[in-house]
Amino acid sequence: MEEEDSGFEPPALSPLSPGGQARFRRGALIHKLLQTLPDLPQERREASARRYLESQVDLDDTQREDIVSETLAVLNDETFAPIFAPGSRAEVAVTGRAPELPDGVTVNGQIDRLVVTDHEVLIIDYKTNRPPPTQVEDVAPVYLGQMAAYRALLRVLHPDRPVRCALLWTDGPRLMELPAEALDIALKRASRPQRA
């Protein structure tokens, strides 16, 4: 997103912090696999994931196994089936403004997974934090702000159906739906004037 409100910016984690490069690398690879594997028949996914990770020469065998295991645990869990069903979309770019957003704020982001049905819209963002929080109250405010902004924009695009948001914690794996109240609070915080 553009403009100056820090409540909507993605978390500023440095790859230079201890373990930072490995964490970023692992997260990027899981995101890539979750983006591409759902388009393949289920019986081909594991072999395809292993082929892709074999080409990543900076990984050792333990890291490859960890990434394959975590990714397939998500894709094979029936809880997540609607997220990866035919018609769902990966890496959806979104840009625009919405009445719910603070004045002057423009959304310019990318939704990890978007599901639009006749009766609802579901926005999914993958998070690879280890360990992940177990309750919504412990979710980083920047994550809530990001999802609240996406929800505000998708409500404009789909005014005839409810828009739900969830974080998919790949470590577990676990799907955490974000209550509307938490997203409303995140938008209110972002709308407050910033102190100098």
XYZ file of N, CA, C and O in Angstrom, residues 69-167:
396
model
N 7.228 -31.588 3.404
C 6.294 -32.083 4.407
C 5.278 -31.014 4.803
O 4.073 -31.267 4.866
N 5.764 -29.804 5.059
C 4.873 -28.730 5.496
C 3.910 -28.326 4.387
O 2.721 -28.117 4.629
N 4.414 -28.246 3.171
C 3.562 -27.840 2.053
C 2.482 -28.882 1.769
O 1.303 -28.546 1.602
N 2.863 -30.144 1.724
C 1.889 -31.192 1.437
C 0.886 -31.363 2.573
O -0.279 -31.725 2.332
N 1.316 -31.088 3.802
C 0.373 -31.149 4.928
C -0.757 -30.148 4.735
O -1.920 -30.418 5.053
N -0.437 -28.983 4.191
C -1.465 -27.979 3.898
C -2.359 -28.467 2.765
O -3.589 -28.477 2.865
N -1.749 -28.886 1.665
C -2.524 -29.248 0.473
C -3.362 -30.509 0.665
O -4.401 -30.662 0.027
N -2.937 -31.411 1.541
C -3.662 -32.664 1.750
C -4.680 -32.603 2.881
O -5.410 -33.570 3.107
N -4.740 -31.497 3.579
C -5.680 -31.359 4.696
C -7.054 -30.959 4.149
O -7.195 -29.933 3.482
N -8.072 -31.763 4.444
C -9.424 -31.490 3.939
C -9.956 -30.135 4.411
O -10.803 -29.530 3.752
N -9.459 -29.660 5.532
C -9.890 -28.347 6.042
C -9.635 -27.253 5.010
O -10.379 -26.286 4.917
N -8.549 -27.422 4.258
C -8.146 -26.373 3.326
C -8.637 -26.607 1.903
O -8.334 -25.827 1.010
N -9.390 -27.677 1.678
C -9.818 -28.036 0.322
C -10.494 -26.885 -0.429
O -10.181 -26.653 -1.605
N -11.418 -26.122 0.194
C -12.067 -25.043 -0.556
C -11.096 -23.966 -1.038
O -11.324 -23.329 -2.064
N -9.998 -23.790 -0.301
C -9.030 -22.753 -0.655
C -8.323 -23.093 -1.969
O -7.959 -22.205 -2.743
N -8.123 -24.379 -2.194
C -7.380 -24.814 -3.378
C -8.273 -25.473 -4.424
O -7.787 -26.101 -5.359
N -9.574 -25.312 -4.276
C -10.519 -25.920 -5.212
C -10.436 -25.234 -6.573
O -9.957 -24.095 -6.687
N -10.895 -25.916 -7.623
C -10.945 -25.279 -8.941
C -11.706 -23.954 -8.860
O -12.736 -23.855 -8.204
N -11.170 -22.957 -9.519
C -11.781 -21.634 -9.482
C -11.125 -20.700 -8.486
O -11.275 -19.473 -8.587
N -10.397 -21.249 -7.512
C -9.645 -20.387 -6.607
C -8.439 -19.842 -7.369
O -7.976 -20.443 -8.334
N -7.946 -18.696 -6.911
C -6.872 -18.046 -7.658
C -5.692 -17.752 -6.738
O -5.876 -17.385 -5.572
N -4.486 -17.878 -7.289
C -3.259 -17.613 -6.541
C -2.651 -16.284 -6.960
O -2.758 -15.873 -8.122
N -2.012 -15.625 -5.980
C -1.231 -14.411 -6.257
C -2.044 -13.387 -7.052
O -1.682 -12.999 -8.159
N -3.136 -12.941 -6.460
C -4.040 -12.002 -7.127
C -3.644 -10.569 -6.775
O -3.674 -10.167 -5.604
N -3.262 -9.813 -7.784
C -2.888 -8.408 -7.564
C -4.144 -7.577 -7.342
O -5.143 -7.747 -8.050
N -4.091 -6.704 -6.343
C -5.217 -5.805 -6.060
C -4.692 -4.378 -5.899
O -3.674 -4.155 -5.253
N -5.399 -3.462 -6.505
C -5.026 -2.053 -6.434
C -6.301 -1.221 -6.407
O -7.245 -1.513 -7.137
N -6.309 -0.194 -5.555
C -7.458 0.702 -5.548
C -7.683 1.358 -4.207
O -6.900 1.206 -3.267
N -8.786 2.095 -4.137
C -9.190 2.782 -2.912
C -10.560 2.293 -2.504
O -11.305 1.754 -3.314
N -10.893 2.527 -1.246
C -12.198 2.100 -0.738
C -12.652 3.070 0.341
O -11.824 3.650 1.055
N -13.969 3.263 0.473
C -14.484 4.205 1.476
C -14.048 3.877 2.904
O -13.895 4.787 3.719
N -13.844 2.597 3.213
C -13.457 2.217 4.569
C -12.013 2.552 4.901
O -11.641 2.617 6.074
N -11.185 2.751 3.888
C -9.770 3.017 4.118
C -9.547 4.460 4.533
O -10.351 5.343 4.202
N -8.450 4.728 5.251
C -8.134 6.110 5.601
C -7.988 6.974 4.356
O -7.610 6.478 3.285
N -8.290 8.259 4.495
C -8.176 9.184 3.364
C -6.772 9.117 2.769
O -5.776 9.141 3.487
N -6.725 9.040 1.450
C -5.445 9.076 0.758
C -4.727 7.745 0.668
O -3.677 7.649 0.032
N -5.253 6.703 1.293
C -4.584 5.397 1.255
C -5.055 4.612 0.032
O -6.251 4.487 -0.216
N -4.104 4.104 -0.717
C -4.379 3.260 -1.878
C -3.823 1.872 -1.605
O -2.662 1.727 -1.219
N -4.646 0.868 -1.804
C -4.193 -0.518 -1.666
C -3.416 -0.885 -2.920
O -3.881 -0.655 -4.033
N -2.243 -1.446 -2.718
C -1.438 -1.944 -3.832
C -0.730 -3.189 -3.314
O 0.352 -3.108 -2.750
N -1.381 -4.332 -3.455
C -0.836 -5.535 -2.855
C -1.141 -6.783 -3.657
O -1.600 -6.714 -4.810
N -0.877 -7.910 -3.029
C -1.090 -9.196 -3.693
C -1.669 -10.188 -2.690
O -1.087 -10.412 -1.630
N -2.816 -10.743 -3.028
C -3.492 -11.722 -2.174
C -2.946 -13.104 -2.516
O -2.920 -13.500 -3.682
N -2.521 -13.840 -1.494
C -1.922 -15.156 -1.739
C -2.912 -16.127 -2.367
O -2.572 -16.865 -3.295
N -4.137 -16.127 -1.856
C -5.167 -17.021 -2.419
C -6.515 -16.335 -2.283
O -6.859 -15.830 -1.201
N -7.284 -16.329 -3.359
C -8.587 -15.682 -3.374
C -9.629 -16.670 -3.875
O -9.457 -17.303 -4.913
N -10.703 -16.797 -3.094
C -11.812 -17.675 -3.465
C -13.065 -16.815 -3.550
O -13.454 -16.185 -2.560
N -13.678 -16.769 -4.714
C -14.926 -16.022 -4.904
C -15.995 -17.019 -5.321
O -15.876 -17.674 -6.363
N -17.021 -17.143 -4.489
C -18.138 -18.035 -4.808
C -19.403 -17.200 -4.963
O -19.373 -15.978 -4.804
N -20.509 -17.868 -5.230
C -21.776 -17.164 -5.383
C -22.238 -16.533 -4.072
O -23.050 -15.600 -4.097
N -21.741 -17.039 -2.935
C -22.266 -16.554 -1.661
C -21.236 -15.877 -0.757
O -21.599 -15.313 0.263
N -19.929 -15.899 -1.122
C -18.944 -15.229 -0.279
C -17.626 -15.052 -1.018
O -17.385 -15.645 -2.068
N -16.783 -14.205 -0.415
C -15.410 -14.000 -0.884
C -14.494 -14.371 0.277
O -14.725 -13.951 1.414
N -13.472 -15.158 -0.010
C -12.529 -15.577 1.026
C -11.122 -15.166 0.611
O -10.641 -15.535 -0.462
N -10.471 -14.376 1.484
C -9.107 -13.905 1.258
C -8.187 -14.683 2.190
O -8.394 -14.685 3.408
N -7.158 -15.325 1.617
C -6.222 -16.115 2.410
C -4.823 -15.537 2.251
O -4.384 -15.250 1.127
N -4.128 -15.380 3.361
C -2.737 -14.961 3.316
C -1.908 -16.029 4.014
O -2.240 -16.449 5.124
N -0.840 -16.495 3.358
C 0.020 -17.510 3.952
C 1.023 -16.841 4.889
O 1.633 -15.831 4.540
N 1.225 -17.441 6.042
C 2.239 -16.959 6.980
C 3.084 -18.148 7.416
O 2.549 -19.203 7.761
N 4.390 -17.960 7.424
C 5.296 -19.059 7.731
C 5.975 -18.879 9.092
O 6.970 -19.537 9.371
N 5.436 -17.984 9.940
C 6.014 -17.771 11.270
C 6.149 -19.094 12.023
O 5.246 -19.921 11.999
N 7.240 -19.248 12.745
C 7.441 -20.447 13.558
C 7.905 -20.017 14.937
O 8.947 -19.394 15.046
N 7.186 -20.344 15.992
C 5.852 -20.933 15.960
C 4.805 -19.862 15.683
O 5.015 -18.694 16.028
N 3.671 -20.241 15.101
C 2.627 -19.253 14.835
C 1.833 -18.954 16.102
O 1.808 -19.768 17.032
N 1.182 -17.796 16.160
C 0.320 -17.511 17.306
C -0.873 -18.459 17.337
O -1.310 -18.943 16.294
N -1.374 -18.708 18.521
C -2.512 -19.627 18.647
C -3.833 -18.895 18.758
O -4.887 -19.511 18.671
N -3.797 -17.576 18.979
C -5.043 -16.813 19.072
C -4.904 -15.498 18.318
O -3.802 -14.968 18.159
N -6.034 -14.999 17.868
C -6.053 -13.790 17.037
C -5.422 -12.610 17.767
O -4.753 -11.772 17.147
N -5.590 -12.551 19.078
C -5.050 -11.418 19.854
C -3.532 -11.307 19.728
O -2.969 -10.230 19.946
N -2.876 -12.393 19.373
C -1.420 -12.387 19.267
C -0.912 -12.205 17.836
O 0.292 -12.227 17.602
N -1.825 -12.023 16.898
C -1.424 -11.787 15.507
C -0.839 -10.378 15.395
O -1.358 -9.422 15.971
N 0.254 -10.255 14.661
C 0.906 -8.957 14.485
C -0.072 -7.939 13.904
O -0.791 -8.247 12.948
N -0.127 -6.727 14.461
C -1.044 -5.699 13.953
C -0.885 -5.427 12.459
O -1.866 -5.139 11.778
N 0.345 -5.536 11.942
C 0.520 -5.276 10.510
C -0.201 -6.315 9.662
O -0.690 -6.008 8.573
N -0.293 -7.559 10.153
C -1.029 -8.582 9.416
C -2.515 -8.249 9.399
O -3.189 -8.396 8.369
N -3.036 -7.824 10.542
C -4.453 -7.458 10.622
C -4.747 -6.256 9.718
O -5.766 -6.223 9.025
N -3.851 -5.282 9.721
C -4.035 -4.112 8.867
C -4.030 -4.465 7.393
O -4.844 -3.968 6.614
N -3.119 -5.350 7.022
C -3.039 -5.796 5.637
C -4.341 -6.464 5.204
O -4.903 -6.156 4.147
N -4.836 -7.376 6.018
C -6.052 -8.101 5.668
C -7.278 -7.190 5.699
O -8.187 -7.327 4.873
N -7.306 -6.260 6.644
C -8.422 -5.306 6.704
C -8.470 -4.449 5.445
O -9.548 -4.135 4.924
N -7.303 -4.069 4.940
C -7.243 -3.266 3.718
C -7.722 -4.064 2.512
O -8.498 -3.569 1.689
N -7.290 -5.325 2.416
C -7.756 -6.162 1.324
C -9.273 -6.350 1.396
O -9.970 -6.306 0.386
N -9.772 -6.573 2.604
C -11.216 -6.767 2.775
C -11.979 -5.512 2.334
O -13.009 -5.606 1.642
N -11.480 -4.333 2.709
C -12.156 -3.083 2.337
C -12.262 -2.954 0.814
O -13.312 -2.578 0.282
N -11.185 -3.300 0.127
C -11.199 -3.184 -1.333
C -12.098 -4.239 -1.968
O -12.875 -3.942 -2.878
N -12.036 -5.464 -1.485
C -12.863 -6.533 -2.066
C -14.346 -6.310 -1.781
O -15.204 -6.744 -2.556
N -14.665 -5.609 -0.708
C -16.073 -5.268 -0.442
C -16.617 -4.329 -1.512
O -17.795 -4.383 -1.853
N -15.770 -3.462 -2.019
C -16.185 -2.571 -3.112
C -16.394 -3.373 -4.392
O -17.348 -3.152 -5.131
N -15.497 -4.319 -4.636
C -15.581 -5.115 -5.866
C -16.709 -6.141 -5.835
O -17.239 -6.527 -6.881
N -17.082 -6.589 -4.621
C -18.135 -7.599 -4.464
C -19.122 -7.144 -3.383
O -19.199 -7.740 -2.307
N -19.893 -6.092 -3.658
C -20.770 -5.537 -2.625
C -21.944 -6.434 -2.251
O -22.603 -6.205 -1.237
N -22.184 -7.464 -3.043
C -23.354 -8.320 -2.836
C -23.075 -9.546 -1.976
O -23.966 -10.369 -1.772
N -21.853 -9.683 -1.446
C -21.554 -10.881 -0.644
C -20.544 -10.563 0.452
O -19.745 -9.632 0.313
N -20.593 -11.314 1.542
C -19.656 -11.068 2.640
C -18.226 -11.418 2.232
O -17.997 -12.324 1.415
N -17.268 -10.682 2.799
C -15.856 -10.926 2.543
C -15.216 -11.390 3.851
O -15.246 -10.680 4.852
N -14.679 -12.609 3.831
C -14.026 -13.176 5.013
C -12.521 -13.234 4.777
O -12.070 -13.379 3.637
N -11.768 -13.151 5.869
C -10.306 -13.175 5.790
C -9.755 -14.231 6.731
O -10.280 -14.422 7.839
N -8.691 -14.883 6.291
C -8.050 -15.880 7.148
C -6.556 -15.920 6.864
O -6.108 -15.621 5.750
N -5.799 -16.282 7.894
C -4.368 -16.522 7.752
C -4.152 -18.028 7.756
O -4.713 -18.735 8.593
